mmCIF file of C-alpha atoms in Angstrom:
data_model
loop_
_atom_site.group_PDB
_atom_site.id
_atom_site.type_symbol
_atom_site.label_atom_id
_atom_site.label_comp_id
_atom_site.label_asym_id
_atom_site.label_seq_id
_atom_site.Cartn_x
_atom_site.Cartn_y
_atom_site.Cartn_z
ATOM 1 C CA UNK A 53 25.875 -11.318 63.710
ATOM 2 C CA UNK A 54 23.513 -8.537 63.372
ATOM 3 C CA UNK A 55 26.259 -6.285 61.982
ATOM 4 C CA UNK A 56 27.082 -8.858 59.322
ATOM 5 C CA UNK A 57 23.520 -9.119 58.303
ATOM 6 C CA UNK A 58 23.206 -5.378 57.882
ATOM 7 C CA UNK A 59 26.434 -5.284 55.853
ATOM 8 C CA UNK A 60 25.267 -8.273 53.643
ATOM 9 C CA UNK A 61 21.843 -6.457 53.226
ATOM 10 C CA UNK A 62 23.537 -3.252 52.339
ATOM 11 C CA UNK A 63 25.700 -4.915 49.814
ATOM 12 C CA UNK A 64 22.770 -6.610 48.227
ATOM 13 C CA UNK A 65 20.850 -3.414 47.995
ATOM 14 C CA UNK A 66 23.921 -1.824 46.450
ATOM 15 C CA UNK A 67 24.182 -4.545 43.823
ATOM 16 C CA UNK A 68 20.494 -4.376 43.131
ATOM 17 C CA UNK A 69 20.791 -0.586 42.703
ATOM 18 C CA UNK A 70 23.808 -0.899 40.417
ATOM 19 C CA UNK A 71 22.024 -3.515 38.391
ATOM 20 C CA UNK A 72 18.927 -1.463 38.085
ATOM 21 C CA UNK A 73 20.813 1.606 36.958
ATOM 22 C CA UNK A 74 22.727 -0.462 34.454
ATOM 23 C CA UNK A 75 19.383 -1.943 33.150
ATOM 24 C CA UNK A 76 17.965 1.608 32.917
ATOM 25 C CA UNK A 77 20.973 2.782 30.941
ATOM 26 C CA UNK A 78 20.721 -0.183 28.691
ATOM 27 C CA UNK A 79 16.919 0.497 28.152
ATOM 28 C CA UNK A 80 17.644 3.962 27.295
ATOM 29 C CA UNK A 81 20.363 2.936 24.881
ATOM 30 C CA UNK A 82 18.129 0.337 23.184
ATOM 31 C CA UNK A 83 15.249 2.793 22.819
ATOM 32 C CA UNK A 84 17.482 5.173 21.204
ATOM 33 C CA UNK A 85 18.765 2.557 18.783
ATOM 34 C CA UNK A 86 15.173 1.653 17.933
ATOM 35 C CA UNK A 87 14.491 5.352 17.085
ATOM 36 C CA UNK A 88 17.531 5.463 14.896
ATOM 37 C CA UNK A 89 16.485 2.392 12.928
ATOM 38 C CA UNK A 90 12.905 3.800 12.610
ATOM 39 C CA UNK A 91 14.314 6.966 11.086
ATOM 40 C CA UNK A 92 16.639 5.231 8.783
ATOM 41 C CA UNK A 93 13.691 2.980 7.526
ATOM 42 C CA UNK A 94 11.483 5.966 6.925
ATOM 43 C CA UNK A 95 14.188 7.686 5.151
ATOM 44 C CA UNK A 96 14.609 4.690 2.873
ATOM 45 C CA UNK A 97 10.939 4.992 1.701
ATOM 46 C CA UNK A 98 10.513 6.203 -1.810
ATOM 47 C CA UNK A 99 9.353 9.817 -1.990
ATOM 48 C CA UNK A 100 10.193 10.764 1.666
ATOM 49 C CA UNK A 101 13.195 11.963 3.563
ATOM 50 C CA UNK A 102 13.423 11.574 7.282
ATOM 51 C CA UNK A 103 15.681 12.936 9.943
ATOM 52 C CA UNK A 104 15.752 13.748 13.695
ATOM 53 C CA UNK A 105 16.555 17.054 15.211
ATOM 54 C CA UNK A 106 16.981 18.622 18.715
ATOM 55 C CA UNK A 107 17.779 15.262 20.201
ATOM 56 C CA UNK A 108 18.403 15.139 23.869
ATOM 57 C CA UNK A 109 19.043 11.729 25.472
ATOM 58 C CA UNK A 110 18.960 10.998 29.344
ATOM 59 C CA UNK A 111 18.525 7.911 31.420
ATOM 60 C CA UNK A 112 15.067 8.719 32.459
ATOM 61 C CA UNK A 113 13.779 10.883 29.563
ATOM 62 C CA UNK A 114 14.691 11.702 25.979
ATOM 63 C CA UNK A 115 13.197 14.173 23.449
ATOM 64 C CA UNK A 116 13.637 15.354 19.955
ATOM 65 C CA UNK A 117 11.825 16.066 16.732
ATOM 66 C CA UNK A 118 11.353 13.598 13.869
ATOM 67 C CA UNK A 119 10.967 15.460 10.539
ATOM 68 C CA UNK A 120 9.399 13.901 7.487
ATOM 69 C CA UNK A 121 9.409 15.629 4.215
ATOM 70 C CA UNK A 122 8.098 14.703 0.733
ATOM 71 C CA UNK A 123 10.598 14.608 -2.098
ATOM 72 C CA UNK A 124 9.059 17.075 -4.570
ATOM 73 C CA UNK A 125 10.700 17.670 -7.960
ATOM 74 C CA UNK A 126 8.451 20.721 -8.387
ATOM 75 C CA UNK A 127 6.682 22.972 -5.963
ATOM 76 C CA UNK A 128 6.734 23.040 -2.166
ATOM 77 C CA UNK A 129 7.213 19.810 -0.217
ATOM 78 C CA UNK A 130 4.839 18.574 2.433
ATOM 79 C CA UNK A 131 6.520 18.580 5.753
ATOM 80 C CA UNK A 132 5.466 16.598 8.962
ATOM 81 C CA UNK A 133 7.149 17.525 12.133
ATOM 82 C CA UNK A 134 6.715 15.025 15.087
ATOM 83 C CA UNK A 135 8.039 16.485 18.349
ATOM 84 C CA UNK A 136 8.252 13.546 20.864
ATOM 85 C CA UNK A 137 9.057 12.772 24.350
ATOM 86 C CA UNK A 138 10.300 9.258 25.602
ATOM 87 C CA UNK A 139 9.882 8.031 29.201
ATOM 88 C CA UNK A 140 12.496 5.314 29.674
ATOM 89 C CA UNK A 141 11.764 2.240 31.818
ATOM 90 C CA UNK A 142 13.684 -0.825 32.669
ATOM 91 C CA UNK A 143 11.396 -3.094 30.639
ATOM 92 C CA UNK A 144 9.833 -0.596 28.200
ATOM 93 C CA UNK A 145 9.798 2.959 26.844
ATOM 94 C CA UNK A 146 6.788 5.055 26.211
ATOM 95 C CA UNK A 147 6.726 7.766 23.448
ATOM 96 C CA UNK A 148 4.097 10.372 22.795
ATOM 97 C CA UNK A 149 3.708 13.568 20.844
ATOM 98 C CA UNK A 150 1.639 15.372 18.053
ATOM 99 C CA UNK A 151 2.076 16.063 14.393
ATOM 100 C CA UNK A 152 2.649 19.537 12.850
ATOM 101 C CA UNK A 153 1.812 19.477 9.212
ATOM 102 C CA UNK A 154 3.162 22.414 6.977
ATOM 103 C CA UNK A 155 2.911 23.127 3.237
ATOM 104 C CA UNK A 156 4.600 26.020 1.547
ATOM 105 C CA UNK A 157 5.585 27.364 4.852
ATOM 106 C CA UNK A 158 2.063 27.401 6.157
ATOM 107 C CA UNK A 159 0.561 25.192 8.930
ATOM 108 C CA UNK A 160 -2.217 23.163 7.462
ATOM 109 C CA UNK A 161 -3.910 22.009 10.757
ATOM 110 C CA UNK A 162 -4.965 24.165 13.636
ATOM 111 C CA UNK A 163 -3.703 23.218 17.040
ATOM 112 C CA UNK A 164 -6.974 21.619 17.920
ATOM 113 C CA UNK A 165 -6.995 19.518 14.715
ATOM 114 C CA UNK A 166 -3.350 18.285 15.047
ATOM 115 C CA UNK A 167 -3.057 14.421 15.152
ATOM 116 C CA UNK A 168 -1.554 12.875 18.331
ATOM 117 C CA UNK A 169 0.192 9.800 18.662
ATOM 118 C CA UNK A 170 1.808 7.439 21.349
ATOM 119 C CA UNK A 171 3.812 4.279 21.265
ATOM 120 C CA UNK A 172 5.250 1.618 23.756
ATOM 121 C CA UNK A 173 8.541 -0.160 23.056
ATOM 122 C CA UNK A 174 9.227 -3.416 24.976
ATOM 123 C CA UNK A 175 13.024 -3.571 25.713
ATOM 124 C CA UNK A 176 13.522 -7.280 26.111
ATOM 125 C CA UNK A 177 11.183 -8.580 23.288
ATOM 126 C CA UNK A 178 11.466 -5.700 20.951
ATOM 127 C CA UNK A 179 7.627 -5.641 20.597
ATOM 128 C CA UNK A 180 6.090 -2.326 19.668
ATOM 129 C CA UNK A 181 2.495 -0.873 20.038
ATOM 130 C CA UNK A 182 1.554 2.507 18.618
ATOM 131 C CA UNK A 183 -1.446 4.627 17.872
ATOM 132 C CA UNK A 184 -2.093 7.746 15.739
ATOM 133 C CA UNK A 185 -5.309 9.631 16.228
ATOM 134 C CA UNK A 186 -6.701 12.644 14.343
ATOM 135 C CA UNK A 187 -9.881 14.698 14.782
ATOM 136 C CA UNK A 188 -12.151 15.752 11.914
ATOM 137 C CA UNK A 189 -11.083 18.794 10.033
ATOM 138 C CA UNK A 190 -11.350 20.712 6.809
ATOM 139 C CA UNK A 191 -8.317 21.836 4.698
ATOM 140 C CA UNK A 192 -8.122 24.108 1.698
ATOM 141 C CA UNK A 193 -4.450 24.708 1.577
ATOM 142 C CA UNK A 194 -3.380 21.344 0.033
ATOM 143 C CA UNK A 195 -5.837 21.412 -3.025
ATOM 144 C CA UNK A 196 -6.223 23.948 -5.859
ATOM 145 C CA UNK A 197 -8.024 27.153 -5.221
ATOM 146 C CA UNK A 198 -11.728 26.711 -4.717
ATOM 147 C CA UNK A 199 -11.402 23.012 -3.642
ATOM 148 C CA UNK A 200 -11.764 21.718 -0.011
ATOM 149 C CA UNK A 201 -10.803 18.589 1.659
ATOM 150 C CA UNK A 202 -13.045 17.322 4.492
ATOM 151 C CA UNK A 203 -11.317 14.691 6.566
ATOM 152 C CA UNK A 204 -13.190 12.412 8.974
ATOM 153 C CA UNK A 205 -11.864 11.518 12.452
ATOM 154 C CA UNK A 206 -9.923 8.357 12.675
ATOM 155 C CA UNK A 207 -7.091 6.298 14.135
ATOM 156 C CA UNK A 208 -4.215 4.032 12.936
ATOM 157 C CA UNK A 209 -3.063 1.295 15.469
ATOM 158 C CA UNK A 210 0.275 -0.639 14.923
ATOM 159 C CA UNK A 211 1.639 -3.544 16.837
ATOM 160 C CA UNK A 212 4.514 -6.114 16.322
ATOM 161 C CA UNK A 213 8.268 -5.962 15.929
ATOM 162 C CA UNK A 214 10.830 -5.403 13.136
ATOM 163 C CA UNK A 215 9.886 -7.799 10.271
ATOM 164 C CA UNK A 216 6.269 -8.526 11.471
ATOM 165 C CA UNK A 217 3.851 -5.618 11.849
ATOM 166 C CA UNK A 218 0.015 -5.667 12.117
ATOM 167 C CA UNK A 219 -2.025 -2.481 11.443
ATOM 168 C CA UNK A 220 -5.562 -1.422 11.795
ATOM 169 C CA UNK A 221 -6.988 1.803 10.175
ATOM 170 C CA UNK A 222 -10.379 3.203 10.951
ATOM 171 C CA UNK A 223 -11.649 6.540 9.574
ATOM 172 C CA UNK A 224 -14.999 8.413 9.361
ATOM 173 C CA UNK A 225 -16.005 9.628 5.884
ATOM 174 C CA UNK A 226 -13.773 11.947 3.775
ATOM 175 C CA UNK A 227 -14.918 14.293 0.984
ATOM 176 C CA UNK A 228 -13.144 16.241 -1.682
ATOM 177 C CA UNK A 229 -15.213 19.113 -3.273
ATOM 178 C CA UNK A 230 -14.593 21.478 -6.130
ATOM 179 C CA UNK A 231 -17.655 23.578 -7.050
ATOM 180 C CA UNK A 232 -20.631 21.369 -7.669
ATOM 181 C CA UNK A 233 -18.421 18.320 -8.168
ATOM 182 C CA UNK A 234 -17.311 16.159 -5.173
ATOM 183 C CA UNK A 235 -15.856 12.711 -4.489
ATOM 184 C CA UNK A 236 -16.838 11.008 -1.224
ATOM 185 C CA UNK A 237 -15.468 8.040 0.779
ATOM 186 C CA UNK A 238 -17.574 6.508 3.382
ATOM 187 C CA UNK A 239 -16.443 4.988 6.669
ATOM 188 C CA UNK A 240 -13.154 3.041 5.969
ATOM 189 C CA UNK A 241 -11.740 -0.009 7.978
ATOM 190 C CA UNK A 242 -8.436 -1.489 6.824
ATOM 191 C CA UNK A 243 -6.662 -4.279 8.744
ATOM 192 C CA UNK A 244 -3.448 -6.081 7.578
ATOM 193 C CA UNK A 245 -0.087 -7.643 8.505
ATOM 194 C CA UNK A 246 3.272 -7.162 6.836
ATOM 195 C CA UNK A 247 6.000 -9.676 7.320
ATOM 196 C CA UNK A 248 9.406 -9.545 5.785
ATOM 197 C CA UNK A 249 12.275 -7.304 4.886
ATOM 198 C CA UNK A 250 13.605 -5.235 2.007
ATOM 199 C CA UNK A 251 14.098 -8.238 -0.152
ATOM 200 C CA UNK A 252 11.025 -10.477 0.481
ATOM 201 C CA UNK A 253 7.764 -10.007 2.165
ATOM 202 C CA UNK A 254 4.167 -11.313 2.801
ATOM 203 C CA UNK A 255 1.491 -8.767 3.047
ATOM 204 C CA UNK A 256 -2.216 -9.494 3.760
ATOM 205 C CA UNK A 257 -5.045 -7.034 4.020
ATOM 206 C CA UNK A 258 -8.750 -6.787 4.487
ATOM 207 C CA UNK A 259 -10.395 -3.536 3.452
ATOM 208 C CA UNK A 260 -14.043 -2.420 4.110
ATOM 209 C CA UNK A 261 -15.442 0.729 2.547
ATOM 210 C CA UNK A 262 -19.062 1.870 3.285
ATOM 211 C CA UNK A 263 -19.346 3.836 -0.009
ATOM 212 C CA UNK A 264 -17.614 5.596 -2.884
ATOM 213 C CA UNK A 265 -19.711 8.411 -4.242
ATOM 214 C CA UNK A 266 -19.148 10.767 -7.206
ATOM 215 C CA UNK A 267 -21.354 13.793 -7.519
ATOM 216 C CA UNK A 268 -21.006 15.601 -10.868
ATOM 217 C CA UNK A 269 -22.185 15.248 -14.480
ATOM 218 C CA UNK A 270 -22.994 11.577 -14.140
ATOM 219 C CA UNK A 271 -23.325 10.853 -10.434
ATOM 220 C CA UNK A 272 -22.839 7.314 -9.320
ATOM 221 C CA UNK A 273 -22.005 5.285 -6.171
ATOM 222 C CA UNK A 274 -20.530 2.055 -5.033
ATOM 223 C CA UNK A 275 -21.964 0.854 -1.791
ATOM 224 C CA UNK A 276 -20.453 -1.786 0.752
ATOM 225 C CA UNK A 277 -17.137 -2.447 -0.925
ATOM 226 C CA UNK A 278 -15.100 -5.423 0.693
ATOM 227 C CA UNK A 279 -11.672 -6.368 -0.585
ATOM 228 C CA UNK A 280 -9.039 -8.868 0.656
ATOM 229 C CA UNK A 281 -5.632 -9.121 -0.824
ATOM 230 C CA UNK A 282 -2.560 -11.342 -0.284
ATOM 231 C CA UNK A 283 0.836 -10.530 -1.846
ATOM 232 C CA UNK A 284 4.035 -12.446 -1.551
ATOM 233 C CA UNK A 285 7.422 -11.473 -2.921
ATOM 234 C CA UNK A 286 9.780 -14.455 -2.620
ATOM 235 C CA UNK A 287 13.283 -15.010 -3.618
ATOM 236 C CA UNK A 288 12.191 -16.110 -7.223
ATOM 237 C CA UNK A 289 8.719 -14.932 -7.846
ATOM 238 C CA UNK A 290 5.920 -12.541 -6.978
ATOM 239 C CA UNK A 291 2.408 -13.643 -6.487
ATOM 240 C CA UNK A 292 -0.979 -11.905 -5.713
ATOM 241 C CA UNK A 293 -4.310 -13.058 -4.827
ATOM 242 C CA UNK A 294 -7.324 -10.779 -4.319
ATOM 243 C CA UNK A 295 -10.995 -10.954 -3.804
ATOM 244 C CA UNK A 296 -13.598 -8.139 -3.857
ATOM 245 C CA UNK A 297 -17.350 -7.458 -3.926
ATOM 246 C CA UNK A 298 -19.610 -4.663 -4.019
ATOM 247 C CA UNK A 299 -23.113 -4.902 -2.728
ATOM 248 C CA UNK A 300 -24.722 -2.163 -4.827
ATOM 249 C CA UNK A 301 -23.724 -0.088 -7.875
ATOM 250 C CA UNK A 302 -26.035 2.922 -8.334
ATOM 251 C CA UNK A 303 -26.346 5.537 -11.072
ATOM 252 C CA UNK A 304 -28.331 8.804 -10.484
ATOM 253 C CA UNK A 305 -29.574 7.272 -7.323
ATOM 254 C CA UNK A 306 -30.939 4.133 -9.138
ATOM 255 C CA UNK A 307 -29.461 0.574 -8.123
ATOM 256 C CA UNK A 308 -28.212 -1.032 -11.305
ATOM 257 C CA UNK A 309 -25.932 -3.957 -10.351
ATOM 258 C CA UNK A 310 -23.834 -5.830 -7.747
ATOM 259 C CA UNK A 311 -20.721 -7.859 -8.210
ATOM 260 C CA UNK A 312 -17.871 -10.032 -7.074
ATOM 261 C CA UNK A 313 -14.513 -10.789 -8.440
ATOM 262 C CA UNK A 314 -11.642 -13.187 -7.476
ATOM 263 C CA UNK A 315 -8.262 -13.276 -9.279
ATOM 264 C CA UNK A 316 -4.718 -14.305 -8.975
ATOM 265 C CA UNK A 317 -1.478 -13.404 -10.518
ATOM 266 C CA UNK A 318 1.662 -15.592 -10.410
ATOM 267 C CA UNK A 319 5.116 -16.318 -11.823
ATOM 268 C CA UNK A 320 6.191 -12.654 -11.964
ATOM 269 C CA UNK A 321 10.100 -12.611 -11.849
ATOM 270 C CA UNK A 322 11.011 -11.410 -8.310
ATOM 271 C CA UNK A 323 14.526 -10.133 -9.128
ATOM 272 C CA UNK A 324 13.308 -8.053 -12.126
ATOM 273 C CA UNK A 325 10.483 -6.622 -9.961
ATOM 274 C CA UNK A 326 12.880 -5.620 -7.269
ATOM 275 C CA UNK A 327 15.217 -4.076 -9.955
ATOM 276 C CA UNK A 328 12.265 -2.032 -11.297
ATOM 277 C CA UNK A 329 11.345 -0.694 -8.005
ATOM 278 C CA UNK A 330 14.892 0.248 -7.236
ATOM 279 C CA UNK A 331 15.376 1.965 -10.621
ATOM 280 C CA UNK A 332 11.976 3.851 -10.202
ATOM 281 C CA UNK A 333 13.180 5.028 -6.865
ATOM 282 C CA UNK A 334 16.635 6.070 -7.946
ATOM 283 C CA UNK A 335 15.069 8.027 -10.978
ATOM 284 C CA UNK A 336 12.597 9.710 -8.635
ATOM 285 C CA UNK A 337 15.280 10.768 -6.244
ATOM 286 C CA UNK A 338 17.401 12.007 -9.252
ATOM 287 C CA UNK A 339 14.523 13.982 -10.560
ATOM 288 C CA UNK A 340 13.815 15.495 -7.027
ATOM 289 C CA UNK A 341 17.361 16.654 -6.633
ATOM 290 C CA UNK A 342 17.853 17.705 -10.165
ATOM 291 C CA UNK A 343 20.796 15.343 -10.733
ATOM 292 C CA UNK A 344 18.919 13.497 -13.496
ATOM 293 C CA UNK A 345 16.935 15.851 -15.790
ATOM 294 C CA UNK A 346 15.963 13.125 -18.317
ATOM 295 C CA UNK A 347 14.053 11.205 -15.523
ATOM 296 C CA UNK A 348 11.536 14.128 -15.228
ATOM 297 C CA UNK A 349 10.308 13.239 -18.799
ATOM 298 C CA UNK A 350 7.824 10.477 -18.246
ATOM 299 C CA UNK A 351 8.258 9.002 -21.667
ATOM 300 C CA UNK A 352 12.092 8.965 -21.421
ATOM 301 C CA UNK A 353 11.987 7.523 -17.907
ATOM 302 C CA UNK A 354 9.647 4.684 -18.962
ATOM 303 C CA UNK A 355 11.781 4.009 -22.077
ATOM 304 C CA UNK A 356 14.655 3.356 -19.779
ATOM 305 C CA UNK A 357 12.513 1.092 -17.628
ATOM 306 C CA UNK A 358 11.336 -0.977 -20.569
ATOM 307 C CA UNK A 359 14.160 -3.734 -20.149
ATOM 308 C CA UNK A 360 13.229 -4.198 -16.557
ATOM 309 C CA UNK A 361 9.455 -4.504 -17.408
ATOM 310 C CA UNK A 362 10.338 -7.056 -20.013
ATOM 311 C CA UNK A 363 12.548 -9.041 -17.519
ATOM 312 C CA UNK A 364 9.458 -9.699 -15.321
ATOM 313 C CA UNK A 365 8.014 -11.813 -18.146
ATOM 314 C CA UNK A 366 10.809 -14.420 -17.998
ATOM 315 C CA UNK A 367 8.742 -17.062 -16.093
ATOM 316 C CA UNK A 368 5.579 -16.438 -18.258
ATOM 317 C CA UNK A 369 3.298 -14.701 -15.816
ATOM 318 C CA UNK A 370 -0.264 -16.098 -15.430
ATOM 319 C CA UNK A 371 -3.414 -14.319 -14.563
ATOM 320 C CA UNK A 372 -6.195 -16.395 -13.168
ATOM 321 C CA UNK A 373 -9.817 -15.134 -13.117
ATOM 322 C CA UNK A 374 -11.355 -17.532 -10.557
ATOM 323 C CA UNK A 375 -14.634 -15.814 -10.757
ATOM 324 C CA UNK A 376 -16.404 -12.743 -11.953
ATOM 325 C CA UNK A 377 -20.020 -12.400 -10.931
ATOM 326 C CA UNK A 378 -22.311 -9.598 -12.164
ATOM 327 C CA UNK A 379 -26.017 -9.463 -11.136
ATOM 328 C CA UNK A 380 -28.489 -6.843 -12.260
ATOM 329 C CA UNK A 381 -32.196 -7.031 -11.776
ATOM 330 C CA UNK A 382 -32.699 -3.782 -13.748
ATOM 331 C CA UNK A 383 -31.055 -5.295 -16.853
ATOM 332 C CA UNK A 384 -31.955 -8.852 -16.246
ATOM 333 C CA UNK A 385 -28.270 -10.094 -15.990
ATOM 334 C CA UNK A 386 -26.951 -12.796 -13.684
ATOM 335 C CA UNK A 387 -23.580 -13.792 -15.363
ATOM 336 C CA UNK A 388 -20.493 -15.488 -14.170
ATOM 337 C CA UNK A 389 -16.956 -15.682 -15.811
ATOM 338 C CA UNK A 390 -13.900 -17.498 -15.191
ATOM 339 C CA UNK A 391 -10.701 -18.332 -17.003
ATOM 340 C CA UNK A 392 -6.788 -17.640 -17.217
ATOM 341 C CA UNK A 393 -4.478 -15.738 -19.461
ATOM 342 C CA UNK A 394 -0.683 -16.267 -19.846
ATOM 343 C CA UNK A 395 1.955 -14.189 -21.227
ATOM 344 C CA UNK A 396 4.728 -16.239 -23.070
ATOM 345 C CA UNK A 397 8.083 -15.129 -21.618
ATOM 346 C CA UNK A 398 10.334 -17.226 -24.002
ATOM 347 C CA UNK A 399 12.879 -15.082 -25.794
ATOM 348 C CA UNK A 400 11.065 -11.890 -24.473
ATOM 349 C CA UNK A 401 14.430 -9.886 -24.624
ATOM 350 C CA UNK A 402 13.460 -8.720 -28.208
ATOM 351 C CA UNK A 403 10.584 -6.700 -26.730
ATOM 352 C CA UNK A 404 12.968 -4.451 -24.980
ATOM 353 C CA UNK A 405 13.972 -2.812 -28.360
ATOM 354 C CA UNK A 406 10.599 -0.906 -28.361
ATOM 355 C CA UNK A 407 9.861 1.403 -25.387
ATOM 356 C CA UNK A 408 6.873 0.493 -23.288
ATOM 357 C CA UNK A 409 5.246 3.860 -24.143
ATOM 358 C CA UNK A 410 4.923 2.943 -27.804
ATOM 359 C CA UNK A 411 1.766 1.198 -29.086
ATOM 360 C CA UNK A 412 3.907 -1.349 -31.053
ATOM 361 C CA UNK A 413 5.308 -2.558 -27.772
ATOM 362 C CA UNK A 414 1.700 -3.640 -26.720
ATOM 363 C CA UNK A 415 0.939 -4.972 -30.099
ATOM 364 C CA UNK A 416 3.872 -7.300 -29.800
ATOM 365 C CA UNK A 417 3.098 -8.083 -26.230
ATOM 366 C CA UNK A 418 -0.490 -9.161 -27.207
ATOM 367 C CA UNK A 419 1.001 -11.619 -29.722
ATOM 368 C CA UNK A 420 2.418 -13.386 -26.676
ATOM 369 C CA UNK A 421 -0.993 -13.780 -25.013
ATOM 370 C CA UNK A 422 -2.640 -17.230 -24.714
ATOM 371 C CA UNK A 423 -5.621 -18.395 -22.681
ATOM 372 C CA UNK A 424 -9.404 -18.562 -22.305
ATOM 373 C CA UNK A 425 -12.301 -16.876 -20.564
ATOM 374 C CA UNK A 426 -15.754 -18.428 -20.294
ATOM 375 C CA UNK A 427 -18.917 -16.351 -19.661
ATOM 376 C CA UNK A 428 -21.863 -18.288 -18.397
ATOM 377 C CA UNK A 429 -25.404 -16.869 -18.862
ATOM 378 C CA UNK A 430 -24.116 -14.110 -20.962
ATOM 379 C CA UNK A 431 -26.519 -11.266 -21.680
ATOM 380 C CA UNK A 432 -28.479 -11.612 -24.875
ATOM 381 C CA UNK A 433 -27.493 -8.155 -26.248
ATOM 382 C CA UNK A 434 -23.686 -9.135 -25.804
ATOM 383 C CA UNK A 435 -24.225 -12.445 -27.801
ATOM 384 C CA UNK A 436 -26.075 -10.411 -30.524
ATOM 385 C CA UNK A 437 -23.273 -7.858 -30.679
ATOM 386 C CA UNK A 438 -20.722 -10.768 -31.284
ATOM 387 C CA UNK A 439 -22.835 -12.243 -34.077
ATOM 388 C CA UNK A 440 -24.213 -15.168 -32.116
ATOM 389 C CA UNK A 441 -27.825 -16.196 -31.423
ATOM 390 C CA UNK A 442 -29.231 -14.263 -28.328
ATOM 391 C CA UNK A 443 -30.119 -17.475 -26.520
ATOM 392 C CA UNK A 444 -26.483 -18.644 -26.564
ATOM 393 C CA UNK A 445 -25.979 -19.785 -22.903
ATOM 394 C CA UNK A 446 -22.153 -19.730 -22.783
ATOM 395 C CA UNK A 447 -19.557 -17.589 -24.454
ATOM 396 C CA UNK A 448 -16.109 -19.133 -24.571
ATOM 397 C CA UNK A 449 -13.348 -16.557 -25.509
ATOM 398 C CA UNK A 450 -10.098 -18.056 -26.566
ATOM 399 C CA UNK A 451 -6.758 -16.332 -27.387
ATOM 400 C CA UNK A 452 -3.904 -18.006 -29.177
ATOM 401 C CA UNK A 453 -0.743 -15.954 -29.929
ATOM 402 C CA UNK A 454 -2.857 -12.793 -29.547
ATOM 403 C CA UNK A 455 -5.702 -13.874 -31.948
ATOM 404 C CA UNK A 456 -9.037 -13.861 -30.177
ATOM 405 C CA UNK A 457 -12.004 -16.260 -31.056
ATOM 406 C CA UNK A 458 -15.333 -16.506 -29.371
ATOM 407 C CA UNK A 459 -17.263 -19.892 -29.610
ATOM 408 C CA UNK A 460 -14.725 -20.709 -32.407
ATOM 409 C CA UNK A 461 -15.590 -17.648 -34.459
ATOM 410 C CA UNK A 462 -12.821 -15.011 -35.111
ATOM 411 C CA UNK A 463 -13.265 -12.004 -32.972
ATOM 412 C CA UNK A 464 -12.611 -8.470 -34.164
ATOM 413 C CA UNK A 465 -12.083 -5.789 -31.596
#
C-alpha cells in the first residue's frame, strides 16, 4: 500500500513538473511573441525604424538589443539602442535595461545620465506595466553650435494591454539656451489613455505645465497652464474636444492677463483623414530613402496632398467655440466669446484643382465659411476700431459665404 502511494505521489510530481516546464516554455514563447509585436508596432510609426539584434531566447532568460532609429532624409539619424534582459516566469516576464542614445556616431548621454527602464508582462491576461526613468542632464550635441539643452529628471509610466494603454509622464523643468535667448518649460505632468487600433481610436489626455518662459528681445511667460483633450477617430468621422486655461500671462515680468478656452471640432471625414496620414507617411518614407525626390519639395508634396485635404470637408466640418474668457486688470478687460463656424463641404471637389499652398485655395475656402461668434463685454478700443460706439456691450460677428459682418455692418479685414 505504501509502495503504491509512493508511486502515485511520484507520478503526480512528475506530471506537475512536466506541466510546470510546459507552462514555463509557453510563457517564454508568449513573451517573445509580445516583443516581436512591440517591435513591429514601433517600426510602423512614422519617422522611425525599429529592429532587434543579438537575440538569445531561453526558457528562463532571454536577451537582445532593440534598436530605434529616426528616418532622416538629410543629415545623421538619431539612434536609440535598448539592450534588454528578460526573466521568464510561468505567470509573468520581467524586462529591464537602459538606453544608449547616439547621434552622428557620438554618444549623447554619459553612462551616469543614461535612462533606465523596466517592464512586466502578465502571460495570462496580456497586461503590461512599464517605467522609463531619466536623470537630469545637459546636452550640446543635438542642437546647433553654441546652444545647449538642459533636461530635467523625469519618468514615463505605462500600463494596460494591446489596444488599451494608460500613460503618465512627469518631468522636472527643461531649458533650451542660445546665447542670451532661452526657452524654458516648467514642471510637466501629462496623463492619458489611448484605446483603439490602427483604424479607430479614442485618446484622452490631461496636461499640466507650471510655466512656459521666453527670455529674449521681448520676454514673456505663461504660468500654470492646464489642458484637457479628447480625440475620437471612428469609422466615419473624427471629433475633437479641448479645454485649456492659463492662470497668468506676463510680459517683461508684469502680469497682463489670464484666460480660458473650450472648443470642439466635429464632422471631419475619417476615411479622408486616414488616407492623408497614410500618404504623408509614404511620402516621408520615400523622401528618406531617396525613392521619391519630389516629396522632398514641401510645395510639391502638399500639392499632391490637396485632394485628400479637400476630401476631409465632405461632411461640412464644424468648429464650436464653447467659450473664450480673457481677463486683464491691467487693461480693464473681462470679455467672453462663444460661437461656431462651419465649412460647406457640398461639391468641394472643385477646390482640389488649386494646390493648398496657393493663396487662391484659401480665398475659395473662405467663401464656404458660415457661422457666428459673439463677444460679450468687448473692450471699448476694439469697438472703436470697428467703427462702433465704445460702450457697445456685445459684438456679434457673422460670416455668410465668406462675407463678414459685425453687428450687421460689413467688416473689412
